[in-house]
Short mmCIF file of C-alpha atoms in Angstrom, two decimals:
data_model
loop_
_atom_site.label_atom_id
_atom_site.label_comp_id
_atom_site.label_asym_id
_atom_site.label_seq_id
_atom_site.Cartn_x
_atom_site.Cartn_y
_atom_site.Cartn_z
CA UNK W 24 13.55 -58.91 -54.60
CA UNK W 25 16.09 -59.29 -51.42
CA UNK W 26 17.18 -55.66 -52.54
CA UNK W 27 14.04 -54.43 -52.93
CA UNK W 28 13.07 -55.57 -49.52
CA UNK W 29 16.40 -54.34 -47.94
CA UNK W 30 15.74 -51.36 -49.33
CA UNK W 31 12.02 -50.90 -47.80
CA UNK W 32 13.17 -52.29 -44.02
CA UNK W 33 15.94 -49.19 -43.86
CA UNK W 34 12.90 -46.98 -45.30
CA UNK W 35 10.97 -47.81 -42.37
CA UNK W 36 13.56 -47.76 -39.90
CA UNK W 37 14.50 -44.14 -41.76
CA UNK W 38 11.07 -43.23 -40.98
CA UNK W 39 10.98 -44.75 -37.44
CA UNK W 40 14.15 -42.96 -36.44
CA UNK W 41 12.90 -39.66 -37.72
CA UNK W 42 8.82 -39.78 -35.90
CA UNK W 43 11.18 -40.75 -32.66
CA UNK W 44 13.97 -37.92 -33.36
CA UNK W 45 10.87 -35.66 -34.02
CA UNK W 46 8.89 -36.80 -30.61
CA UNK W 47 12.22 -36.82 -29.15
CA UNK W 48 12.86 -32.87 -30.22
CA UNK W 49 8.97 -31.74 -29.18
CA UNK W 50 9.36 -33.33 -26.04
CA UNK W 51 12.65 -31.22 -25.25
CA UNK W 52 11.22 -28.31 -26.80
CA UNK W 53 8.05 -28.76 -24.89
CA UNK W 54 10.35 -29.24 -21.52
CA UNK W 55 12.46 -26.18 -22.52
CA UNK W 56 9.14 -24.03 -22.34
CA UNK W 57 7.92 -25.56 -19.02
CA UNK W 58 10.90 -24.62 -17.75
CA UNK W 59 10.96 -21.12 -18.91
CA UNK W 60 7.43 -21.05 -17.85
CA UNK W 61 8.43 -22.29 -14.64
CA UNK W 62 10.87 -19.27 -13.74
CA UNK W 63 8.42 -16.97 -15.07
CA UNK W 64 6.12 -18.78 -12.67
CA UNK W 65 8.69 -18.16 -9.85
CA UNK W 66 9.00 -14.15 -10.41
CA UNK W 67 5.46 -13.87 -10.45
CA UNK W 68 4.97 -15.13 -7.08
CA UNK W 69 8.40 -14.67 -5.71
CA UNK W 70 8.47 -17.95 -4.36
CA UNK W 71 11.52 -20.22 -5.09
CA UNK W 72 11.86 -23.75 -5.00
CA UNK W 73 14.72 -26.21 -4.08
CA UNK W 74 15.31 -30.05 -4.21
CA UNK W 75 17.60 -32.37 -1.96
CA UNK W 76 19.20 -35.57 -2.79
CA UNK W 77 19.14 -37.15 0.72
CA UNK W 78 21.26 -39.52 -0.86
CA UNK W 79 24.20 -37.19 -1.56
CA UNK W 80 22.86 -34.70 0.57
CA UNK W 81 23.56 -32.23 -3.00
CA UNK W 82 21.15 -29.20 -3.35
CA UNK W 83 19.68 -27.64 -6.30
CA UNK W 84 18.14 -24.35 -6.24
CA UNK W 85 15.73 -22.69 -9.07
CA UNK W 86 17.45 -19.00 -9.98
CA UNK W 87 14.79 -17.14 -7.65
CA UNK W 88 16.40 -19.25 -5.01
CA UNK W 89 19.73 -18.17 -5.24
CA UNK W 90 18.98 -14.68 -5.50
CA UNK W 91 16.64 -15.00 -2.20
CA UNK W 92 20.42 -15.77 -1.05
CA UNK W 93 21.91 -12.83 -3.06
CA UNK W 94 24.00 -15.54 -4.94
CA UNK W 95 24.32 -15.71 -8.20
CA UNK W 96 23.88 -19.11 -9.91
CA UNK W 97 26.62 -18.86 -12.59
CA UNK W 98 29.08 -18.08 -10.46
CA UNK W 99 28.58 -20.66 -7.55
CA UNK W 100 26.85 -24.24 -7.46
CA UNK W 101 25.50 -24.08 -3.55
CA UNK W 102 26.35 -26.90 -1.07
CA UNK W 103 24.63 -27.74 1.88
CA UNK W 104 27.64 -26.50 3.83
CA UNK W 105 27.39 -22.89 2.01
CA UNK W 106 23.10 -23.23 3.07
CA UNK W 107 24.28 -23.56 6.75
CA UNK W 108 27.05 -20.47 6.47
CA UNK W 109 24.33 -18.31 5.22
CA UNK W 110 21.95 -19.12 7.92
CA UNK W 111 22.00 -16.81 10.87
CA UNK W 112 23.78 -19.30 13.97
CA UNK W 113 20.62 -19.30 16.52
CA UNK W 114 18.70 -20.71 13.74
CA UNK W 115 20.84 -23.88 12.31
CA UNK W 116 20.48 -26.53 14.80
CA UNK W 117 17.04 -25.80 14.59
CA UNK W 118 16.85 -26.57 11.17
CA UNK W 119 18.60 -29.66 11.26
CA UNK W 120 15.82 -30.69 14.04
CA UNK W 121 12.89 -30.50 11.58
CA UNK W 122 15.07 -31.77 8.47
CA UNK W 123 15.56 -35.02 10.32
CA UNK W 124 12.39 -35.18 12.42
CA UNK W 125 11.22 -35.13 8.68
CA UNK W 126 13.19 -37.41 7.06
CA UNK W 127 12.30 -40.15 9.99
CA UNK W 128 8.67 -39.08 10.37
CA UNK W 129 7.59 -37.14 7.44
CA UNK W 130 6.16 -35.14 9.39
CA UNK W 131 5.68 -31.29 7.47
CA UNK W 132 8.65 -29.02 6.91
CA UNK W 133 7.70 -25.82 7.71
CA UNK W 134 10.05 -23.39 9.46
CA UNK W 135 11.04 -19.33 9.74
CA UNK W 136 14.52 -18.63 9.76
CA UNK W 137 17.25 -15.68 9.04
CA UNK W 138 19.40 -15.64 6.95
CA UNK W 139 22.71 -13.54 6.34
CA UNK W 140 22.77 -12.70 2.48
CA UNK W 141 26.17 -12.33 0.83
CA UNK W 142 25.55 -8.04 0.38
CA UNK W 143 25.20 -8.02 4.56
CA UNK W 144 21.40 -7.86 4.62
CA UNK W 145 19.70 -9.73 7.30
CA UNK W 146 16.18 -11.67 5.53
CA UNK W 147 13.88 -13.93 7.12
CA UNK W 148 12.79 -16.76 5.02
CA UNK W 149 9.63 -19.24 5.35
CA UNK W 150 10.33 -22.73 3.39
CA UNK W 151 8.00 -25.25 3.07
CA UNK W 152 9.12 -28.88 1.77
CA UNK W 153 7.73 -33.00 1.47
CA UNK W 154 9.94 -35.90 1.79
CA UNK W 155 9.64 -38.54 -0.99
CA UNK W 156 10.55 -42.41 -0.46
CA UNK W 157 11.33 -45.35 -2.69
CA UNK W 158 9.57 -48.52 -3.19
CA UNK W 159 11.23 -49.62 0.38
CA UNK W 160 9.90 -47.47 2.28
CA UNK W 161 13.54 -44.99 2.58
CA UNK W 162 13.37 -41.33 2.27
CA UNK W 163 15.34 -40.33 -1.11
CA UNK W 164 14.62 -36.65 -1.88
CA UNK W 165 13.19 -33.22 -0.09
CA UNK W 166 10.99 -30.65 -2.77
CA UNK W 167 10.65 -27.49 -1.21
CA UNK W 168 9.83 -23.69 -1.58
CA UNK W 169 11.35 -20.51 -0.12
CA UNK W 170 9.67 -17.92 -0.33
CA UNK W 171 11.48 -14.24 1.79
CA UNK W 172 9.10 -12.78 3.96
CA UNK W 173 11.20 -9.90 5.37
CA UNK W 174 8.55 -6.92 4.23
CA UNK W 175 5.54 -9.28 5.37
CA UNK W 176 7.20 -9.49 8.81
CA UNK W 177 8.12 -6.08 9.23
CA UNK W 178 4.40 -4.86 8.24
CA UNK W 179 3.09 -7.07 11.00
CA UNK W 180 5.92 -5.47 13.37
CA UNK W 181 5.27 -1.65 12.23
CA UNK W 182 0.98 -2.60 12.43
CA UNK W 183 1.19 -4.03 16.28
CA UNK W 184 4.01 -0.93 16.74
CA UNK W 185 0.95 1.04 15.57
CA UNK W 186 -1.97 -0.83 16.74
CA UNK W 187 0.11 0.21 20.10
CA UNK W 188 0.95 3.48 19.82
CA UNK W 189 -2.94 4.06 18.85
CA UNK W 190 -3.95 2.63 22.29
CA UNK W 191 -1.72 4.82 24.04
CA UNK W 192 -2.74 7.98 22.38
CA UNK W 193 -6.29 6.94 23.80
CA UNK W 194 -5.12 6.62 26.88
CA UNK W 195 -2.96 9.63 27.21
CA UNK W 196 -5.93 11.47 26.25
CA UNK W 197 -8.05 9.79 28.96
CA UNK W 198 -5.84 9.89 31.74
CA UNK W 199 -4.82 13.50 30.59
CA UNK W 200 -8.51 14.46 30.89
CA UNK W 201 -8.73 12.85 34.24
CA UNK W 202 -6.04 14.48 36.21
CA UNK W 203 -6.60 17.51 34.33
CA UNK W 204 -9.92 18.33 37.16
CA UNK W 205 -8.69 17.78 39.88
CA UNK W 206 -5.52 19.44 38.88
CA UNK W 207 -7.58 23.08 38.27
CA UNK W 208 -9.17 22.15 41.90
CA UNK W 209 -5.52 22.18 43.31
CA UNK W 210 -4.29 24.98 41.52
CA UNK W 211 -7.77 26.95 42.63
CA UNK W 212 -7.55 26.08 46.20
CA UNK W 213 -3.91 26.39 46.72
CA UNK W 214 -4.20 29.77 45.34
CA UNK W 215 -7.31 30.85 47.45
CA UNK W 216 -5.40 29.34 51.10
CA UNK W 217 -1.79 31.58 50.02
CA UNK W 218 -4.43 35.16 50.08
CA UNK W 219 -6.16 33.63 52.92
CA UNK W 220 -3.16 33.41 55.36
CA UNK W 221 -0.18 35.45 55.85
CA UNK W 222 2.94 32.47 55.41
CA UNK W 223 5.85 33.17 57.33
CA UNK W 224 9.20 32.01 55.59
CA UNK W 225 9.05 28.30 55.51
CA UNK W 226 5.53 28.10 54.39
CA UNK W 227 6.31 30.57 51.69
CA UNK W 228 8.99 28.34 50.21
CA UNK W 229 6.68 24.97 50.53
CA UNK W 230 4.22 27.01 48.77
CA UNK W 231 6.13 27.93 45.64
CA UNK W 232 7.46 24.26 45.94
CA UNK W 233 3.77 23.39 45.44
CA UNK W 234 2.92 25.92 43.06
CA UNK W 235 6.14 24.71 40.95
CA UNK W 236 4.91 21.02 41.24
CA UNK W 237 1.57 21.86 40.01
CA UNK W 238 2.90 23.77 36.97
CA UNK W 239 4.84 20.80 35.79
CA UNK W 240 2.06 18.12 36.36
CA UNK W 241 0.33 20.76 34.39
CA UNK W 242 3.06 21.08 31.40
CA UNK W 243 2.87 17.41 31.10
CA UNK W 244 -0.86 16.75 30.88
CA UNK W 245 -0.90 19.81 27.90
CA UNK W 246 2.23 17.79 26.73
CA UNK W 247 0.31 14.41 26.77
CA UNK W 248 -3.09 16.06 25.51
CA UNK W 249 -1.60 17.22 22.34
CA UNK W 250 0.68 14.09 21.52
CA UNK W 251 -2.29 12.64 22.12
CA UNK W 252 -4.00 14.21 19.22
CA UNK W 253 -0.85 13.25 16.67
CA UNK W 254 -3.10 10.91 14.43
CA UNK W 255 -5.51 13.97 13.42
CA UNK W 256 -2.69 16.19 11.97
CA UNK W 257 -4.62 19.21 12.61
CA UNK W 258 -2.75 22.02 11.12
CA UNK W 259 -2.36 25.40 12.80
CA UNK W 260 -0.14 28.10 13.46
CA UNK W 261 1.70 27.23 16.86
CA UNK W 262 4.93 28.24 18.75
CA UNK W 263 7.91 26.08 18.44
CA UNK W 264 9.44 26.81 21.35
CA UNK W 265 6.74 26.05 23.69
CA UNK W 266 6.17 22.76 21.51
CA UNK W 267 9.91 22.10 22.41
CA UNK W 268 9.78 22.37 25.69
CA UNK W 269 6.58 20.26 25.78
CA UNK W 270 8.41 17.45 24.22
CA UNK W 271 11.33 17.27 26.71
CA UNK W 272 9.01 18.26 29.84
CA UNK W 273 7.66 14.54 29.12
CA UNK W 274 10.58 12.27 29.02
CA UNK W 275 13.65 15.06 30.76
CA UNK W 276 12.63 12.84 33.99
CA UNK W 277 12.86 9.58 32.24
CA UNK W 278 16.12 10.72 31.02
CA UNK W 279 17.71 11.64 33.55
CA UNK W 280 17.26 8.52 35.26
CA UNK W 281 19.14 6.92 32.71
CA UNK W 282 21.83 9.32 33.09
CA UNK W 283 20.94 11.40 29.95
CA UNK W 284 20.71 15.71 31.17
CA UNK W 285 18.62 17.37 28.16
CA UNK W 286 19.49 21.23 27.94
CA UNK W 287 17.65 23.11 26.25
CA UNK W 288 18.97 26.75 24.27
CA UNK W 289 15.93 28.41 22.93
CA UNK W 290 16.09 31.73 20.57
CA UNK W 291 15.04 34.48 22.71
CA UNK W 292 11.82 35.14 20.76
CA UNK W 293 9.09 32.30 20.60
CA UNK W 294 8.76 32.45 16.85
CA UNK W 295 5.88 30.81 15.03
CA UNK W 296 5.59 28.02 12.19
CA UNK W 297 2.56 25.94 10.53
CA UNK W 298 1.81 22.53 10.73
CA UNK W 299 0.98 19.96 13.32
CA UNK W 300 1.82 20.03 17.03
CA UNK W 301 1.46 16.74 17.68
CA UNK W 302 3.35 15.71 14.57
CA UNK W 303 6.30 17.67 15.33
CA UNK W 304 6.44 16.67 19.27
CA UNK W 305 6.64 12.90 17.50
CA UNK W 306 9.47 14.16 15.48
CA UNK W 307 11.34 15.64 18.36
CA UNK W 308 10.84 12.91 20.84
CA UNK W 309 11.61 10.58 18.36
CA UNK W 310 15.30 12.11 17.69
CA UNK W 311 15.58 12.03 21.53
CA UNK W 312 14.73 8.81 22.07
CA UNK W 313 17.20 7.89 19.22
CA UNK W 314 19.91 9.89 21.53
CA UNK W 315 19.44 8.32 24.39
CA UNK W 316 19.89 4.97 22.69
CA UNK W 317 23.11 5.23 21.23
CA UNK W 318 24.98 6.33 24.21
CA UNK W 319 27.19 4.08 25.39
CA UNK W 320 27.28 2.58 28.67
CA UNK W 321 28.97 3.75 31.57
CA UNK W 322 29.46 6.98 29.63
CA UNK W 323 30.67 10.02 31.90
CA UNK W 324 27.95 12.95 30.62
CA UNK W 325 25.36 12.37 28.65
CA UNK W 326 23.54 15.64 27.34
CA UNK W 327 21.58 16.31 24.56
CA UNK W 328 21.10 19.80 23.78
CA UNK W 329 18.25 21.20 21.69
CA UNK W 330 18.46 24.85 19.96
CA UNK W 331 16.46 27.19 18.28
CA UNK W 332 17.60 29.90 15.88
CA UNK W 333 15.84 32.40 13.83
CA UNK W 334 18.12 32.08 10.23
CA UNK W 335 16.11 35.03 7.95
CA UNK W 336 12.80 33.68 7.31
CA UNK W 337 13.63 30.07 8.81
CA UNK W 338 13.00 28.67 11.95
CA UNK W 339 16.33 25.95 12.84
CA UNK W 340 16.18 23.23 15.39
CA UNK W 341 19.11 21.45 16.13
CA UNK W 342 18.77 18.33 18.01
CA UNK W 343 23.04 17.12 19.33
CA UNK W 344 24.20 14.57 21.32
CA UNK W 345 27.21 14.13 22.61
CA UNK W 346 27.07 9.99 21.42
CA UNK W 347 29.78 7.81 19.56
CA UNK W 348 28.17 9.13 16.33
CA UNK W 349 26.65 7.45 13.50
CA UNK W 350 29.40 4.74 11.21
CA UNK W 351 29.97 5.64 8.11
CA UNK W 352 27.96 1.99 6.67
CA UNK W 353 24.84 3.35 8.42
CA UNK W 354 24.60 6.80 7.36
CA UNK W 355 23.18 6.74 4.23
CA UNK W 356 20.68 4.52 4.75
CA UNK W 357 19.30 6.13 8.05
CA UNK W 358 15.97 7.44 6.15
CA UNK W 359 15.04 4.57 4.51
CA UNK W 360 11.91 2.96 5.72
CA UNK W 361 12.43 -0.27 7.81
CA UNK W 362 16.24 -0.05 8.31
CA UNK W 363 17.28 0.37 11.85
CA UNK W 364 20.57 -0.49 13.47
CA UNK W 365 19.23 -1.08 16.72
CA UNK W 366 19.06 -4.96 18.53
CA UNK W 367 15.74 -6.86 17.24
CA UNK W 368 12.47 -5.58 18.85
CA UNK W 369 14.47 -2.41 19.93
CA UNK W 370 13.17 -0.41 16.93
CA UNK W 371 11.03 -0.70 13.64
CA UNK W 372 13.30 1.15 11.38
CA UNK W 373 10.39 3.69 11.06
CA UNK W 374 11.25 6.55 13.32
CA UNK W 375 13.32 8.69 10.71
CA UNK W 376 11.78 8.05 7.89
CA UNK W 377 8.62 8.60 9.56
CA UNK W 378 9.66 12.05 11.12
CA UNK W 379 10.84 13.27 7.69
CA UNK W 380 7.79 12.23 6.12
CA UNK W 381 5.49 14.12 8.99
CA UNK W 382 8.14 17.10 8.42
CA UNK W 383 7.86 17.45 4.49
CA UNK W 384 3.82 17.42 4.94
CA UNK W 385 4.90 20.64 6.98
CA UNK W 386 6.71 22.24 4.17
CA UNK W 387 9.73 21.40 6.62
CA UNK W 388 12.89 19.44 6.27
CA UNK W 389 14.51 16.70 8.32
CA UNK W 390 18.42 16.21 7.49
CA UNK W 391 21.48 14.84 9.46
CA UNK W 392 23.57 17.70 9.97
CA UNK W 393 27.28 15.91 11.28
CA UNK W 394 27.48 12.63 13.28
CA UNK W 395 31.62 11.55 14.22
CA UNK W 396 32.93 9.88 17.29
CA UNK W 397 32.38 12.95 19.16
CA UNK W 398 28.41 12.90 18.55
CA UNK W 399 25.43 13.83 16.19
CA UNK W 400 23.57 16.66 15.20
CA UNK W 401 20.45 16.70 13.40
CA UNK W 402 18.85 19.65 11.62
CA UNK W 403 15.10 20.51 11.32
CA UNK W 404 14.08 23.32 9.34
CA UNK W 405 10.32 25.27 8.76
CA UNK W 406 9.32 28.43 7.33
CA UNK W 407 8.91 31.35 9.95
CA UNK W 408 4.77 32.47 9.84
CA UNK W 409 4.79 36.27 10.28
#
């Protein structure tokens, strides 16, 4: 009887250890899917999350996390010390501000910040987080999310860019219109009073010092008009030449008092292409802009020289500078859309990608030609229209 009830006791402990062992498995098993559904979870919206022991001070990071840093999670457990190294320095003491303003009021973590990923590539990052505390009232951990918003920021930037380059097409247009009147007035009368009265030497000399005044105002207004008109890509047969010397009639002045001469070379015959003006002045003034902004300082001359040539059926323009030339880390990225090696707010990272863009819709070509520490040449190509 004592063996037969020894014998039903480990039964029912046999059967108690296996429902536990069994619960014990599905729970794990059950866990190992949440998790796996939780990194799915992560990809889907690209948002990370992290915890801190404020303990410790250890971090743990989900996988999107570390590859938001560019890290890889197999090779390196992340510190707080490596969190710090990666963030750009303007931004760290600010970040320790609103960690401990946190921790001691719990108020909302919520901050913007760069970072400096291990490949090089600067990101800007949004986290949110909430502070926990234990049954005495102490802070004990930090669950957050990072999430990079890098392409979110840069649309905004490139929308405003756009949102301003929209109003002043408008009011290029306008203000071209305005002083275009009075300007055919001036030209009218100023031709009327030279057949009127006989000008002895001096008066002949501020005449044509008029006349050649009037004809640039003029030059830039048509210059203005048609930029102006970029957005409505009207495509027509039109004269490169005079479209190039449009383009650098508007800014030579500009230019020059920044110590930049533009000289222009121009194949003796105007020859004709097919596309849009306006699109192609943006193209041009864009590559001179880009000129002007990678001379150095206190540089002795700074020229950049525009050509023409007729090459069999092709039309070539060849935009130089005489600049410190494009590094070799930066060259083959120079058309991709956002990247930009000038300071922040300086540029959008759109300019050459956008120009070779406007130029392919042309049946045209955009390519750098040479850049070394002696300057850089670019190279813009369109079929000749007989």
């Amino acid at each position: 009887m004592d063996l037969l009830l020894i014998i039903a006791n480990i039964f029912v402990i046999f059967v108690l250890v296996n429902f536990i062992y069994s619960k014990n498995k599905s729970f794990k098993d059950e866990l190992k899917v949440f998790r796996e559904s939780h990194d799915e979870l992560e990809d889907i919206s690209q948002i990370g999350t992290w915890y801190r022991n404020l303990g410790t001070n250890k971090l743990h990071w989900s996988p999107l996390t570390y590859r938001i840093f560019g890290l890889n999670p197999l090779k390196k457990r992340i510190t707080s010390i490596d969190f710090y190294k990666a963030v750009l320095p303007e931004y760290r003491e600010l970040i320790k501000a609103i960690s401990t303003r946190t921790e001691n009021s719990n108020t909302p973590y919520d901050i913007t910040y760069k970072i400096r990923r291990a490949d090089g590539q600067i990101r800007t990052l949004h986290n949110n987080a909430k502070i926990y505390f234990d049954t005495a009232g102490k802070p004990f951990k930090m669950l957050g999310t990072c999430k990079d918003i890098t392409d979110e920021k840069n649309g905004l930037v490139e929308k405003l860019h756009q949102a301003k380059l929209a109003t002043l097409g408008e009011i290029s247009a306008g203000v071209a219109h305005e002083i275009n009147n009075p300007l055919t007035i001036l030209f009218a009368t100023s031709k009327k009073l030279s057949k009127l009265t006989s000008l002895d030497d001096q008066h002949e000399r501020l005449y044509n010092i008029q006349k050649k005044s009037l004809e640039r105002i003029t030059k830039i207004v048509t210059g203005l008009r048609t930029y102006s008109r970029i957005d409505e890509l009207d495509y027509q047969n039109f004269e490169i030449n005079k479209s190039v010397i449009e383009s650098s009639v508007l800014v030579e002045n500009i230019f020059k008092n920044d110590g930049v001469d533009i000289v222009l070379e121009l194949h003796s015959d105007d020859v004709i292409t097919h596309g849009s003006t306006g699109g192609f002045q943006q193209v041009i003034l864009n590559l001179l802009y880009n000129s002007k902004d990678a001379f150095i300082k206190n540089h002795q001359k700074n020229v950049i020289k525009i050509q023409t040539q007729k090459i069999k059926d092709k039309i070539q323009i060849l935009v130089s500078d005489n600049g410190p030339g494009i590094s070799d880390q930066h060259v083959s990225k120079i058309f991709e859309s956002f990247y930009t090696t000038k300071p922040a707010g300086k540029g959008t990272g759109l300019g050459l990608s956008l120009s070779k863009s406007i130029l392919e819709d042309m049946n045209g070509n955009l390519h750098l030609l040479k850049t070394n520490h002696m300057g850089t040449t670019f190279s813009i190509e369109f079929p000749v229209v007989n």
